[in-house]
mmCIF file with all atom_site columns, C-alpha atoms in Angstrom:
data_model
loop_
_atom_site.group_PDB
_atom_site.id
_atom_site.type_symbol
_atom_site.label_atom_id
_atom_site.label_alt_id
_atom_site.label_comp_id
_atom_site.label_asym_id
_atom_site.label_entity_id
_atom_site.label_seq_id
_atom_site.pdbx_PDB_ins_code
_atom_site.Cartn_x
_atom_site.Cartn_y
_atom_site.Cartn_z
_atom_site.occupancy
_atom_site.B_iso_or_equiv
_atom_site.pdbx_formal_charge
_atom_site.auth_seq_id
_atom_site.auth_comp_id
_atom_site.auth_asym_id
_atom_site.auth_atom_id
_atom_site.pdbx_PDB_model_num
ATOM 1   C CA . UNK A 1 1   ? 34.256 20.071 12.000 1.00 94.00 ? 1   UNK A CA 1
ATOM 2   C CA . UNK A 1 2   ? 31.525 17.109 12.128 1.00 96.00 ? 2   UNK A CA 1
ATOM 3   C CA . UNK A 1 3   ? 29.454 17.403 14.306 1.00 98.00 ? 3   UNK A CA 1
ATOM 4   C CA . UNK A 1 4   ? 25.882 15.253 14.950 1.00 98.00 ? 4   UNK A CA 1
ATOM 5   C CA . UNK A 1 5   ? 22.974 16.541 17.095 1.00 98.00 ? 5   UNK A CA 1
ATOM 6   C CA . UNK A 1 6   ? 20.465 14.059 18.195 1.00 98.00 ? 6   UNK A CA 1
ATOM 7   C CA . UNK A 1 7   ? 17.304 14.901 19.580 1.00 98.00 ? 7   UNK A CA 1
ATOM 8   C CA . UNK A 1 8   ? 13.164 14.260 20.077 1.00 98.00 ? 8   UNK A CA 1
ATOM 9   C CA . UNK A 1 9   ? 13.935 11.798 22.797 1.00 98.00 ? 9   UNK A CA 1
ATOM 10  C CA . UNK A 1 10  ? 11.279 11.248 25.471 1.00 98.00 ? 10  UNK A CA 1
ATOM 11  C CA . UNK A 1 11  ? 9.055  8.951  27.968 1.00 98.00 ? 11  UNK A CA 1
ATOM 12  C CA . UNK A 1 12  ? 6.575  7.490  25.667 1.00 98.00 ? 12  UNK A CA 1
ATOM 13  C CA . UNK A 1 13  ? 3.554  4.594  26.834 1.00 98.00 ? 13  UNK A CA 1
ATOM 14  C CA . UNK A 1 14  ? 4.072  1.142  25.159 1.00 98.00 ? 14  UNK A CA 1
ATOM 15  C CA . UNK A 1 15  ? 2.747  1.074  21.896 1.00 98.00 ? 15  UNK A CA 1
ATOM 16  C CA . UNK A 1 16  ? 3.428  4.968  20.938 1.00 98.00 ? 16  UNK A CA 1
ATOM 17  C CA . UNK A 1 17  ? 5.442  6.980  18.486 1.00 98.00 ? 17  UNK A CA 1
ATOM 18  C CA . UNK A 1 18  ? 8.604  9.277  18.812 1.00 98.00 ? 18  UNK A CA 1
ATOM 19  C CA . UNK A 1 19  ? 10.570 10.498 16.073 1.00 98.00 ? 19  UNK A CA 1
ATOM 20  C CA . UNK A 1 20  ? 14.292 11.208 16.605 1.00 98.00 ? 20  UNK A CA 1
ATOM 21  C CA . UNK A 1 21  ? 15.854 13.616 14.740 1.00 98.00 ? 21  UNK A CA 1
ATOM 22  C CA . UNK A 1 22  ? 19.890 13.930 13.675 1.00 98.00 ? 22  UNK A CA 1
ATOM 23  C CA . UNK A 1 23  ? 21.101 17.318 12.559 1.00 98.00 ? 23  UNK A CA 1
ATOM 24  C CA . UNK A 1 24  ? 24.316 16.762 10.383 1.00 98.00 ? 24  UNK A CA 1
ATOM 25  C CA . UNK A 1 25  ? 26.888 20.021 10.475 1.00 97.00 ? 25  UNK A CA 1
ATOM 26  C CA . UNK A 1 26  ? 30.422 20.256 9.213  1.00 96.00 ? 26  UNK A CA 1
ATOM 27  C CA . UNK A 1 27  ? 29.595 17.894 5.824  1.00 95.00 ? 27  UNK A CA 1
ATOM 28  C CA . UNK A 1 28  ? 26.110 18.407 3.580  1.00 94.00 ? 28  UNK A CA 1
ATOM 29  C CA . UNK A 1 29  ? 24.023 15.716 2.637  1.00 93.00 ? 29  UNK A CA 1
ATOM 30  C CA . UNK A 1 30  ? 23.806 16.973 -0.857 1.00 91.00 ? 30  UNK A CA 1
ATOM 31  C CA . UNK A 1 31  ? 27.685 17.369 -1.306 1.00 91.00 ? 31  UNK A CA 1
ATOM 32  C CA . UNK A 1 32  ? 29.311 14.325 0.159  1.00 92.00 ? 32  UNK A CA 1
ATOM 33  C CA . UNK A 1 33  ? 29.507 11.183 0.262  1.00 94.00 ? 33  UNK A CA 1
ATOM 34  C CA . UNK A 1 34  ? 28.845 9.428  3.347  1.00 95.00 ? 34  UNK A CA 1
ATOM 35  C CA . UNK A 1 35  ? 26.961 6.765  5.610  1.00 96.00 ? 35  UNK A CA 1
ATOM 36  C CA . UNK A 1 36  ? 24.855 7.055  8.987  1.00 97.00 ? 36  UNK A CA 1
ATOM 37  C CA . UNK A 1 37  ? 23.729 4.902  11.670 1.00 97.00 ? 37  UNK A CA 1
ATOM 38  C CA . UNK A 1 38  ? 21.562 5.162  14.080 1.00 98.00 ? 38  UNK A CA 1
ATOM 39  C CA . UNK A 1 39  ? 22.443 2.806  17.340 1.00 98.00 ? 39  UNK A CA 1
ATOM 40  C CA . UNK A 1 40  ? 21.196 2.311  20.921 1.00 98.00 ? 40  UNK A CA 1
ATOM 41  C CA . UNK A 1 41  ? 22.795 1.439  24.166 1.00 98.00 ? 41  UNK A CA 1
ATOM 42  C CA . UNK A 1 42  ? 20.750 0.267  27.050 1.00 97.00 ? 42  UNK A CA 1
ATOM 43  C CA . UNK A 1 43  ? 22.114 0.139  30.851 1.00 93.00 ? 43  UNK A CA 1
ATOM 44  C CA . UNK A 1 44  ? 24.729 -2.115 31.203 1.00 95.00 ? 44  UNK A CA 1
ATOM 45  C CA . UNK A 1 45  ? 24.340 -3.706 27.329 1.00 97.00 ? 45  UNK A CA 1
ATOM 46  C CA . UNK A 1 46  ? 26.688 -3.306 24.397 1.00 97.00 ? 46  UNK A CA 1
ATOM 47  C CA . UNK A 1 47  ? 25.478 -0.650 21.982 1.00 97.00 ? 47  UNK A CA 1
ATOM 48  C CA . UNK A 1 48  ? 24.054 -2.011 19.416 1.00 97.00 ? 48  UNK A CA 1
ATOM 49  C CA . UNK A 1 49  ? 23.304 -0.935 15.792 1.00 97.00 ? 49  UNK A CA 1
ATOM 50  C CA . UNK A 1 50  ? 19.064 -0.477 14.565 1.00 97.00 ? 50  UNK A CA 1
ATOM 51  C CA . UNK A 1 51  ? 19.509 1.796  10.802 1.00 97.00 ? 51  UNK A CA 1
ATOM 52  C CA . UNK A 1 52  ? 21.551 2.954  8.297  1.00 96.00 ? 52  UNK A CA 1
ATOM 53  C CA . UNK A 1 53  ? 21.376 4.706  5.447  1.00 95.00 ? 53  UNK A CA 1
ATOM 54  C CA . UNK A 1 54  ? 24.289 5.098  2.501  1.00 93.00 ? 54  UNK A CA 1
ATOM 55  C CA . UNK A 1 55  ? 24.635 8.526  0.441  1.00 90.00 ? 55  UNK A CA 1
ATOM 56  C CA . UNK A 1 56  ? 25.510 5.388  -2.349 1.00 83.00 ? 56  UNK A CA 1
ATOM 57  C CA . UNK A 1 57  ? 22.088 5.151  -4.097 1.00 79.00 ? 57  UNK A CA 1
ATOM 58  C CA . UNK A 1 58  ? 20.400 6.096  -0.676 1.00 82.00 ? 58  UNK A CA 1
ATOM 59  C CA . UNK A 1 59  ? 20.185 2.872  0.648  1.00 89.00 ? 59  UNK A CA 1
ATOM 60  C CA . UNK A 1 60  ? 18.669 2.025  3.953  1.00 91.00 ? 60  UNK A CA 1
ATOM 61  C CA . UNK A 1 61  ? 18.706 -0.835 5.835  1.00 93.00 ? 61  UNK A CA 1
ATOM 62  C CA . UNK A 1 62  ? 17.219 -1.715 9.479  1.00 94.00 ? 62  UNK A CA 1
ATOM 63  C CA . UNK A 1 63  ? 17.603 -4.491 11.248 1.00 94.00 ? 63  UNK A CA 1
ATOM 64  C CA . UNK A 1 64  ? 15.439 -7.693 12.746 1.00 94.00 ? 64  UNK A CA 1
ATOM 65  C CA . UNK A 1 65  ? 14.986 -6.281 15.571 1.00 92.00 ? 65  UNK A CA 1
ATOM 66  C CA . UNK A 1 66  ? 13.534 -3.115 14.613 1.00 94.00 ? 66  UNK A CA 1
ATOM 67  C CA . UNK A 1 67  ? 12.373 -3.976 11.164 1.00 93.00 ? 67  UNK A CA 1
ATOM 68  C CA . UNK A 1 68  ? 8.713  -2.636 10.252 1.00 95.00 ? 68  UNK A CA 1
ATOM 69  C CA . UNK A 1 69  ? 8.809  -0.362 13.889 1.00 97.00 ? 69  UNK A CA 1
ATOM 70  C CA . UNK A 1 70  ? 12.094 1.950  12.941 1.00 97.00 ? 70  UNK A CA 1
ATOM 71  C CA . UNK A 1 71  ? 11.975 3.622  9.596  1.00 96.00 ? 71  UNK A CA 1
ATOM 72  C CA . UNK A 1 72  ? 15.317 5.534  8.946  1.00 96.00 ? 72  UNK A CA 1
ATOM 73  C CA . UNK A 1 73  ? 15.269 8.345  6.339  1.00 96.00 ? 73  UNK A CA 1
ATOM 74  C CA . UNK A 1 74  ? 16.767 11.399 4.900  1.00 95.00 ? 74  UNK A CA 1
ATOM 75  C CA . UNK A 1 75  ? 16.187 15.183 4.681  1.00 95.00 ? 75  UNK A CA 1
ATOM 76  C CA . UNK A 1 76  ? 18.719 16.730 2.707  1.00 93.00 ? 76  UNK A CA 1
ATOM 77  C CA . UNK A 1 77  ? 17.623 20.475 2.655  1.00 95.00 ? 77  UNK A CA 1
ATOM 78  C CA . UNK A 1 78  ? 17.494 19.925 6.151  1.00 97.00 ? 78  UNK A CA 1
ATOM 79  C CA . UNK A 1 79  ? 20.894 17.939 6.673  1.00 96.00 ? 79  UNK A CA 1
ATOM 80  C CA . UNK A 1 80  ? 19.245 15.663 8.734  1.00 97.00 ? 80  UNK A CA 1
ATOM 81  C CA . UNK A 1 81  ? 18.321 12.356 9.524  1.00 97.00 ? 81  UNK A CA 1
ATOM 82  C CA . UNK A 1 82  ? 15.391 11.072 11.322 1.00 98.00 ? 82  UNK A CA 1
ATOM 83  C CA . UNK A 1 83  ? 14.544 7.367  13.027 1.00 98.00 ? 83  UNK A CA 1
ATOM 84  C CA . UNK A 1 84  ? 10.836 7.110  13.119 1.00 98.00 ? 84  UNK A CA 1
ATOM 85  C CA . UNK A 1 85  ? 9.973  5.001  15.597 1.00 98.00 ? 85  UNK A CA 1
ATOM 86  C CA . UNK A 1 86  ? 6.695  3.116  16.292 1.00 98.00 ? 86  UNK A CA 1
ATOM 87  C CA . UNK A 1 87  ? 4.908  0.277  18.534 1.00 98.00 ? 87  UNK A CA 1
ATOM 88  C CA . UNK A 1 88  ? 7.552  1.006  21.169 1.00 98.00 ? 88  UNK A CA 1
ATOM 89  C CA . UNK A 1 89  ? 8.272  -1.520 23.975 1.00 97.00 ? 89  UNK A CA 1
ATOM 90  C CA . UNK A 1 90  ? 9.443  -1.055 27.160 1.00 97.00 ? 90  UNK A CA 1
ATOM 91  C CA . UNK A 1 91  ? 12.902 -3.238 25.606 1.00 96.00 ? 91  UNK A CA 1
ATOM 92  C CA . UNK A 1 92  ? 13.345 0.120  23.568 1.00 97.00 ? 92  UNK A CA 1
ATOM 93  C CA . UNK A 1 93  ? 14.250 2.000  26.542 1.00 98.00 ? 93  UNK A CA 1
ATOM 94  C CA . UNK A 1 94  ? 17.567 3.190  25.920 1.00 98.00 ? 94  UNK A CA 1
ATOM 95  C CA . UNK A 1 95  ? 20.012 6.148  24.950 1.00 98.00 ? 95  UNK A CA 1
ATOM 96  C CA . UNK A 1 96  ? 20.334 6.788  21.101 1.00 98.00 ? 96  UNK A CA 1
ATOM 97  C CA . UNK A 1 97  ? 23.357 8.123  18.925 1.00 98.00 ? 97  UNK A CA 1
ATOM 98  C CA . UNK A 1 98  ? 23.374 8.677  15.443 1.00 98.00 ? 98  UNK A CA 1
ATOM 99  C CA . UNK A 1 99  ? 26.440 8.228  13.977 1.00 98.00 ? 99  UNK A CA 1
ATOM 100 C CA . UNK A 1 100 ? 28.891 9.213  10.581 1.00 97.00 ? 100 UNK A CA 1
ATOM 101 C CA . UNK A 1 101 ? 31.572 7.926  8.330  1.00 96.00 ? 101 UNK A CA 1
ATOM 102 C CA . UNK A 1 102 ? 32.769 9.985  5.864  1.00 93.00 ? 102 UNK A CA 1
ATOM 103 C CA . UNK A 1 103 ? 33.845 10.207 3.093  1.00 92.00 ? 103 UNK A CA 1
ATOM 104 C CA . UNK A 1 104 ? 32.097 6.840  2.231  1.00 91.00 ? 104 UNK A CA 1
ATOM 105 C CA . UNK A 1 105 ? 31.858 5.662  -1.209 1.00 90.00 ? 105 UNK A CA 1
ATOM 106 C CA . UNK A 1 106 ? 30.452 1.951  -0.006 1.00 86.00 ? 106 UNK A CA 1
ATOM 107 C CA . UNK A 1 107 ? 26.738 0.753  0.549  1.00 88.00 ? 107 UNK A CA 1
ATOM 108 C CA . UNK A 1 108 ? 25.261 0.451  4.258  1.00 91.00 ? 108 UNK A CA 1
ATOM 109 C CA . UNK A 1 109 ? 28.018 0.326  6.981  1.00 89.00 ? 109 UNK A CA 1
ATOM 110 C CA . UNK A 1 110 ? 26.936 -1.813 10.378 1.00 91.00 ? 110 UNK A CA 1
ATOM 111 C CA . UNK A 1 111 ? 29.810 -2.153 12.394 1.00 93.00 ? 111 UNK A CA 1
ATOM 112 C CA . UNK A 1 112 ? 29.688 0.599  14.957 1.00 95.00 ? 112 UNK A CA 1
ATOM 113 C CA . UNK A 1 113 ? 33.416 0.306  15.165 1.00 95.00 ? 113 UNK A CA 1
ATOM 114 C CA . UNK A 1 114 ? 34.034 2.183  11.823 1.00 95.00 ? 114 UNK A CA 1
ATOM 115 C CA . UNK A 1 115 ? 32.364 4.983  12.463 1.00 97.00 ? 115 UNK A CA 1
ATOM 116 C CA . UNK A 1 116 ? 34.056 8.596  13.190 1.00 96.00 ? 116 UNK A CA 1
ATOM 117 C CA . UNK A 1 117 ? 31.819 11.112 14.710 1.00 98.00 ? 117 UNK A CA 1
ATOM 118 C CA . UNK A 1 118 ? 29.026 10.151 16.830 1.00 98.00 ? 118 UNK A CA 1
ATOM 119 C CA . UNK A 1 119 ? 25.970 12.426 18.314 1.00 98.00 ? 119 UNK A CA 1
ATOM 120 C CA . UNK A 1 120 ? 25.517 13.021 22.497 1.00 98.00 ? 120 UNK A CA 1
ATOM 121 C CA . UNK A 1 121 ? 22.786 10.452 22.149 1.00 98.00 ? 121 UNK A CA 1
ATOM 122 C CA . UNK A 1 122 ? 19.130 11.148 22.946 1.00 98.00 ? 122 UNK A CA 1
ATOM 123 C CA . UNK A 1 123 ? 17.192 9.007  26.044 1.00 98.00 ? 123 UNK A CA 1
ATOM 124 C CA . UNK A 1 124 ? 14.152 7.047  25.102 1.00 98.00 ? 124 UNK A CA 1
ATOM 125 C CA . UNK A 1 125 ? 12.477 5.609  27.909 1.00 98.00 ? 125 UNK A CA 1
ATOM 126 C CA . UNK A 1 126 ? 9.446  3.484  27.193 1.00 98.00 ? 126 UNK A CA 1
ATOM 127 C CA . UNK A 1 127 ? 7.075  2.886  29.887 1.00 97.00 ? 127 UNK A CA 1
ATOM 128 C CA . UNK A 1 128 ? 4.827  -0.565 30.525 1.00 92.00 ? 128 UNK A CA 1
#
């Protein structure tokens, strides 16, 4: 059984740091073939997608939005995934999931909609 474990969530001052952390179980990083996301969902907002990384060549991607403040990478002995996170806003302030597919033989995967096992999520609050 999948199953994703999000945590390292926290209240953090504009401007800091928190790393979130996404313990994979059920599948191994190593093994199979698969892609993550990492998404957030404020009060009353769609969730919407920030990182993702492919098993296919380890690609990452982040988006706009988050691009050069959320780094998204990889620990395989550890079977987990991590979203560093810096020069938070308050705007950031919001529950976090990671997210699988799998088996996944494709590159980066954004649409939230084809993914199959999400985490409990993780609440960032950033304060002004």
């Amino acid at each position: 059984e999948v199953q994703l474990v999000e945590s390292g969530g926290g209240l953090v001052q504009t401007g800091g740091s928190l790393r979130l952390s996404c313990a994979a179980s059920g599948f191994t990083f190593d093994d199979d073939d698969y892609a993550i996301g990492w998404f957030r969902q404020a009060p009353g907002k769609e969730r919407e997608g920030l990182s993702y990384i492919s098993s296919s060549g380890g690609t990452t991607y982040s988006k706009d939005l988050v691009k050069g403040r959320f780094t998204i990478s990889v620990d395989n002995a550890k079977n987990t995934v991590y979203l560093q996170m810096n020069s938070l806003k308050p705007e950031d302030t919001a529950v976090y999931y990671c997210a699988a597919r799998l088996p996944h033989f494709g590159g980066i995967l954004a649409a939230k909609e084809l993914y199959d096992f999400w985490g409990q999520g993780t609440q960032v609050t950033v304060s002004s």
